[in-house]
Coordinates of N, CA, C and O in Angstrom, one line a residue:
M5 N 29.7 14.1 -4.5 CA 28.7 13.4 -3.6 C 29.4 13.3 -2.3 O 30.5 12.9 -2.1
N6 N 28.6 13.6 -1.2 CA 29.1 13.4 0.1 C 29.3 11.9 0.5 O 28.5 11.1 0.1
P7 N 30.3 11.6 1.2 CA 30.5 10.2 1.6 C 29.3 9.6 2.4 O 29.1 8.4 2.5
G8 N 28.6 10.5 3.1 CA 27.5 10.0 4.0 C 26.2 9.7 3.3 O 25.3 9.2 3.9
T9 N 26.1 10.1 2.0 CA 24.9 9.9 1.3 C 25.0 8.7 0.3 O 26.1 8.4 -0.2
L10 N 23.9 8.0 0.1 CA 23.9 6.8 -0.8 C 23.2 7.2 -2.1 O 22.2 7.9 -2.1
S11 N 23.8 6.7 -3.1 CA 23.1 6.8 -4.4 C 22.0 5.8 -4.5 O 22.0 4.8 -3.7
P12 N 21.0 6.0 -5.4 CA 19.9 5.0 -5.6 C 20.4 3.6 -5.7 O 19.8 2.7 -5.2
S13 N 21.5 3.4 -6.5 CA 21.9 2.0 -6.7 C 22.5 1.4 -5.5 O 22.4 0.2 -5.2
E14 N 23.2 2.2 -4.6 CA 23.7 1.7 -3.4 C 22.6 1.4 -2.4 O 22.7 0.4 -1.6
S15 N 21.6 2.3 -2.3 CA 20.5 2.0 -1.3 C 19.7 0.8 -1.7 O 19.2 0.1 -0.8
A16 N 19.7 0.4 -3.0 CA 19.0 -0.8 -3.4 C 19.7 -2.0 -3.0 O 19.2 -3.1 -2.9
E17 N 21.0 -1.9 -2.7 CA 21.9 -3.1 -2.3 C 22.0 -3.3 -0.8 O 22.8 -4.0 -0.3
Q18 N 21.1 -2.6 0.0 CA 21.2 -2.8 1.4 C 20.9 -4.3 1.7 O 20.0 -4.9 1.1
P19 N 21.5 -4.8 2.8 CA 21.3 -6.2 3.1 C 19.8 -6.5 3.6 O 19.2 -5.6 4.3
V20 N 19.3 -7.6 3.2 CA 18.0 -8.0 3.7 C 18.1 -8.7 5.0 O 19.0 -9.6 5.2
T21 N 17.3 -8.3 5.9 CA 17.3 -8.9 7.3 C 16.0 -9.6 7.5 O 14.9 -9.2 7.1
T22 N 16.1 -10.8 8.1 CA 14.9 -11.6 8.4 C 14.8 -11.7 9.9 O 15.7 -12.1 10.6
L23 N 13.7 -11.2 10.5 CA 13.4 -11.3 11.9 C 12.1 -11.9 12.2 O 11.2 -11.8 11.4
S24 N 12.0 -12.5 13.4 CA 10.7 -13.0 13.8 C 10.4 -12.6 15.2 O 11.3 -12.2 16.0
G25 N 9.1 -12.6 15.5 CA 8.6 -12.2 16.8 C 7.1 -12.2 16.9 O 6.4 -12.4 15.9
V26 N 6.6 -11.9 18.0 CA 5.2 -11.8 18.3 C 4.7 -10.4 18.2 O 5.4 -9.4 18.7
I27 N 3.6 -10.2 17.5 CA 3.1 -8.8 17.3 C 2.6 -8.3 18.7 O 1.7 -9.0 19.3
T28 N 3.1 -7.2 19.2 CA 2.7 -6.6 20.5 C 1.8 -5.4 20.3 O 1.1 -5.1 21.2
K29 N 1.9 -4.8 19.2 CA 1.0 -3.7 18.9 C 0.4 -3.9 17.5 O 1.1 -4.0 16.5
S30 N -1.0 -4.0 17.5 CA -1.7 -4.3 16.2 C -1.3 -3.4 15.1 O -1.1 -2.2 15.3
P31 N -1.3 -3.9 13.9 CA -1.0 -3.0 12.7 C -2.1 -1.9 12.6 O -3.2 -2.1 12.8
S32 N -1.6 -0.7 12.3 CA -2.5 0.4 12.1 C -2.0 1.2 10.9 O -0.9 1.3 10.5
R33 N -3.0 1.8 10.2 CA -2.8 2.6 9.0 C -2.4 4.0 9.4 O -3.1 4.6 10.3
I34 N -1.4 4.6 8.8 CA -0.9 5.9 9.0 C -0.4 6.5 7.7 O -0.3 5.8 6.7
K35 N -0.2 7.8 7.7 CA 0.4 8.5 6.5 C 1.8 9.0 7.0 O 1.9 9.6 8.1
N36 N 2.8 8.8 6.1 CA 4.1 9.3 6.5 C 4.2 10.8 6.1 O 3.2 11.4 5.7
T37 N 5.3 11.4 6.4 CA 5.4 12.9 6.2 C 5.2 13.3 4.7 O 4.8 14.4 4.5
A38 N 5.4 12.4 3.8 CA 5.2 12.7 2.4 C 3.7 12.5 2.0 O 3.3 12.7 0.8
G39 N 2.9 12.0 2.9 CA 1.5 11.7 2.6 C 1.2 10.4 2.1 O 0.1 10.1 1.7
R40 N 2.2 9.5 2.0 CA 2.1 8.2 1.4 C 1.5 7.3 2.5 O 2.0 7.2 3.6
P41 N 0.4 6.5 2.2 CA -0.2 5.6 3.2 C 0.7 4.4 3.5 O 1.4 3.9 2.6
M42 N 0.8 4.0 4.7 CA 1.6 2.9 5.1 C 1.0 2.3 6.4 O 0.0 2.8 7.0
V43 N 1.4 1.1 6.7 CA 1.0 0.4 7.9 C 2.2 0.1 8.8 O 3.2 -0.3 8.3
K44 N 2.0 0.3 10.1 CA 3.1 -0.1 11.0 C 2.5 -0.9 12.1 O 1.4 -0.8 12.5
A45 N 3.4 -1.8 12.6 CA 3.1 -2.7 13.7 C 4.3 -2.8 14.5 O 5.4 -2.6 14.0
T46 N 4.2 -3.3 15.8 CA 5.4 -3.5 16.6 C 5.4 -5.0 17.0 O 4.4 -5.6 17.3
I47 N 6.6 -5.5 16.8 CA 6.8 -6.9 17.2 C 7.9 -7.0 18.3 O 8.7 -6.1 18.4
L48 N 7.9 -8.0 19.0 CA 8.9 -8.3 20.0 C 9.9 -9.2 19.4 O 9.8 -10.4 19.3
A49 N 10.9 -8.5 18.7 CA 11.9 -9.3 17.9 C 12.8 -10.1 18.8 O 13.2 -9.7 19.8
E50 N 13.1 -11.3 18.3 CA 13.9 -12.3 19.0 C 15.3 -12.4 18.3 O 15.4 -12.3 17.1
S51 N 16.3 -12.5 19.1 CA 17.7 -12.6 18.5 C 18.5 -13.6 19.4 O 18.3 -13.6 20.6
K52 N 19.4 -14.3 18.8 CA 20.3 -15.1 19.6 C 21.4 -14.3 20.3 O 21.9 -14.8 21.3
K53 N 21.7 -13.1 19.9 CA 22.7 -12.3 20.4 C 22.3 -11.4 21.6 O 23.1 -10.8 22.3
R54 N 20.9 -11.1 21.7 CA 20.4 -10.2 22.7 C 19.0 -10.6 23.1 O 18.4 -11.4 22.5
S55 N 18.6 -10.1 24.2 CA 17.2 -10.4 24.6 C 16.2 -9.7 23.7 O 16.5 -8.9 22.9
A56 N 14.9 -10.2 23.8 CA 13.9 -9.7 22.9 C 13.7 -8.2 23.0 O 13.9 -7.7 24.1
Y57 N 13.4 -7.5 21.9 CA 13.3 -6.1 21.9 C 12.2 -5.6 21.0 O 11.9 -6.3 20.0
P58 N 11.5 -4.5 21.3 CA 10.4 -4.1 20.4 C 11.0 -3.5 19.2 O 12.0 -2.7 19.2
L59 N 10.4 -3.8 18.0 CA 10.8 -3.3 16.7 C 9.6 -3.0 15.9 O 8.6 -3.7 15.8
T60 N 9.6 -1.8 15.3 CA 8.5 -1.4 14.4 C 8.7 -2.0 13.0 O 9.8 -2.0 12.4
V61 N 7.7 -2.6 12.5 CA 7.6 -3.2 11.2 C 6.7 -2.3 10.3 O 5.6 -2.0 10.7
V62 N 7.2 -1.8 9.2 CA 6.5 -0.9 8.3 C 6.3 -1.5 7.0 O 7.2 -2.2 6.4
G63 N 5.1 -1.4 6.4 CA 4.7 -2.0 5.1 C 4.1 -0.9 4.2 O 3.3 -0.1 4.7
F64 N 4.5 -0.9 3.0 CA 3.9 0.0 2.0 C 3.2 -0.8 0.9 O 3.5 -2.0 0.7
D65 N 2.2 -0.2 0.3 CA 1.5 -0.8 -0.8 C 0.9 -2.2 -0.5 O 0.2 -2.4 0.4
I66 N 1.3 -3.3 -1.2 CA 0.8 -4.6 -1.0 C 1.3 -5.1 0.3 O 0.5 -5.8 1.0
M67 N 2.5 -4.8 0.8 CA 2.9 -5.3 2.1 C 2.1 -4.7 3.2 O 1.9 -5.3 4.2
A68 N 1.6 -3.5 3.0 CA 0.7 -2.8 4.0 C -0.6 -3.7 4.1 O -1.0 -3.9 5.2
L69 N -1.1 -4.1 3.0 CA -2.3 -4.9 3.0 C -2.1 -6.2 3.7 O -2.9 -6.7 4.5
E70 N -1.0 -6.9 3.4 CA -0.7 -8.1 4.1 C -0.4 -8.0 5.6 O -0.9 -8.8 6.3
L71 N 0.2 -6.9 6.0 CA 0.5 -6.7 7.4 C -0.8 -6.4 8.1 O -1.0 -6.9 9.3
M72 N -1.8 -5.7 7.5 CA -3.0 -5.4 8.2 C -3.9 -6.7 8.5 O -4.7 -6.7 9.3
A73 N -3.5 -7.8 7.8 CA -4.3 -9.0 8.0 C -3.9 -9.8 9.3 O -4.5 -10.8 9.6
H74 N -2.9 -9.2 10.0 CA -2.4 -9.9 11.2 C -2.9 -9.2 12.5 O -3.2 -8.0 12.5
L75 N -3.0 -10.0 13.5 CA -3.5 -9.5 14.8 C -2.5 -9.6 15.9 O -1.5 -10.3 15.8
R76 N -2.7 -8.8 16.9 CA -1.8 -8.8 18.1 C -1.8 -10.2 18.6 O -2.8 -11.0 18.7
G77 N -0.6 -10.7 19.0 CA -0.3 -12.0 19.6 C 0.1 -13.0 18.6 O 0.6 -14.1 18.9
E78 N 0.0 -12.7 17.3 CA 0.4 -13.7 16.2 C 1.9 -13.6 16.1 O 2.5 -12.6 16.3
R79 N 2.5 -14.8 15.8 CA 4.0 -14.8 15.5 C 4.2 -14.5 14.0 O 3.4 -15.0 13.1
L80 N 5.2 -13.7 13.7 CA 5.4 -13.2 12.4 C 6.9 -13.2 12.1 O 7.7 -12.9 12.9
T81 N 7.2 -13.7 10.9 CA 8.6 -13.6 10.4 C 8.6 -12.8 9.1 O 7.9 -13.0 8.2
V82 N 9.4 -11.7 9.2 CA 9.4 -10.7 8.1 C 10.8 -10.5 7.6 O 11.8 -10.4 8.3
A83 N 10.9 -10.4 6.3 CA 12.2 -10.0 5.6 C 12.1 -8.6 5.1 O 11.1 -8.2 4.5
G84 N 13.2 -7.9 5.2 CA 13.2 -6.5 4.7 C 14.5 -5.8 5.0 O 15.5 -6.5 5.4
R85 N 14.5 -4.5 5.0 CA 15.7 -3.8 5.3 C 15.5 -2.9 6.5 O 14.4 -2.4 6.7
M86 N 16.6 -2.7 7.3 CA 16.5 -1.9 8.5 C 16.8 -0.4 8.1 O 17.6 -0.1 7.2
E87 N 16.0 0.4 8.8 CA 16.2 1.9 8.6 C 16.2 2.6 10.0 O 15.6 2.0 10.9
W88 N 16.8 3.7 10.0 CA 16.7 4.5 11.3 C 15.8 5.7 11.1 O 16.1 6.5 10.2
N89 N 14.8 5.8 11.8 CA 13.8 6.9 11.8 C 13.5 7.3 13.2 O 12.4 7.1 13.7
G90 N 14.5 7.8 14.0 CA 14.3 8.1 15.4 C 14.3 6.8 16.2 O 14.1 6.8 17.4
G91 N 14.6 5.7 15.6 CA 14.6 4.4 16.2 C 14.7 3.4 15.0 O 14.2 3.7 13.9
Y92 N 15.2 2.2 15.3 CA 15.2 1.2 14.2 C 13.9 0.7 13.8 O 13.0 0.5 14.7
S93 N 13.7 0.5 12.5 CA 12.4 -0.1 12.0 C 12.8 -1.0 10.9 O 13.8 -0.8 10.2
L94 N 12.0 -2.0 10.6 CA 12.2 -2.9 9.5 C 11.1 -2.6 8.4 O 9.9 -2.6 8.7
I95 N 11.6 -2.2 7.2 CA 10.7 -2.0 6.1 C 10.5 -3.3 5.4 O 11.4 -3.9 4.9
A96 N 9.3 -3.8 5.5 CA 9.0 -5.2 5.1 C 9.0 -5.3 3.5 O 8.4 -4.5 2.8
D97 N 9.7 -6.3 3.1 CA 9.7 -6.6 1.6 C 8.8 -7.9 1.4 O 8.2 -8.0 0.4
R98 N 8.8 -8.7 2.4 CA 7.9 -9.9 2.3 C 7.7 -10.5 3.7 O 8.5 -10.4 4.6
I99 N 6.5 -11.1 3.9 CA 6.2 -11.9 5.1 C 6.6 -13.3 4.8 O 6.0 -13.9 3.9
V100 N 7.6 -13.8 5.5 CA 8.1 -15.2 5.2 C 7.2 -16.2 5.8 O 6.8 -17.1 5.1
S101 N 6.8 -16.1 7.0 CA 5.8 -17.1 7.6 C 5.1 -16.4 8.7 O 5.5 -15.4 9.3
M102 N 4.0 -17.1 9.1 CA 3.2 -16.6 10.2 C 2.6 -17.9 10.9 O 2.4 -18.9 10.3
S103 N 2.2 -17.7 12.1 CA 1.6 -18.8 12.8 C 0.8 -18.3 14.0 O 0.9 -17.2 14.4

């Protein structure tokens, strides 16, 4: 196995990240390259270490439905794992809180 590839058990152990921010681009339904439906939205993620930055939040299955229930301008806190797809995105595992 190449050192740059992860086995399924290793990828399942990726750290969970929790970020919060305001939705700047409303959630929209799209299909990924495999044809699997998903929802993506953009939040203005906040961090103590750097200024706010746009971050794509992606949801599949039930998380996609939950993400679609939110509107632009709402504050959202999301837990999930970070992935690189031409830019960082957060794959949502759960929505922690909203206001």
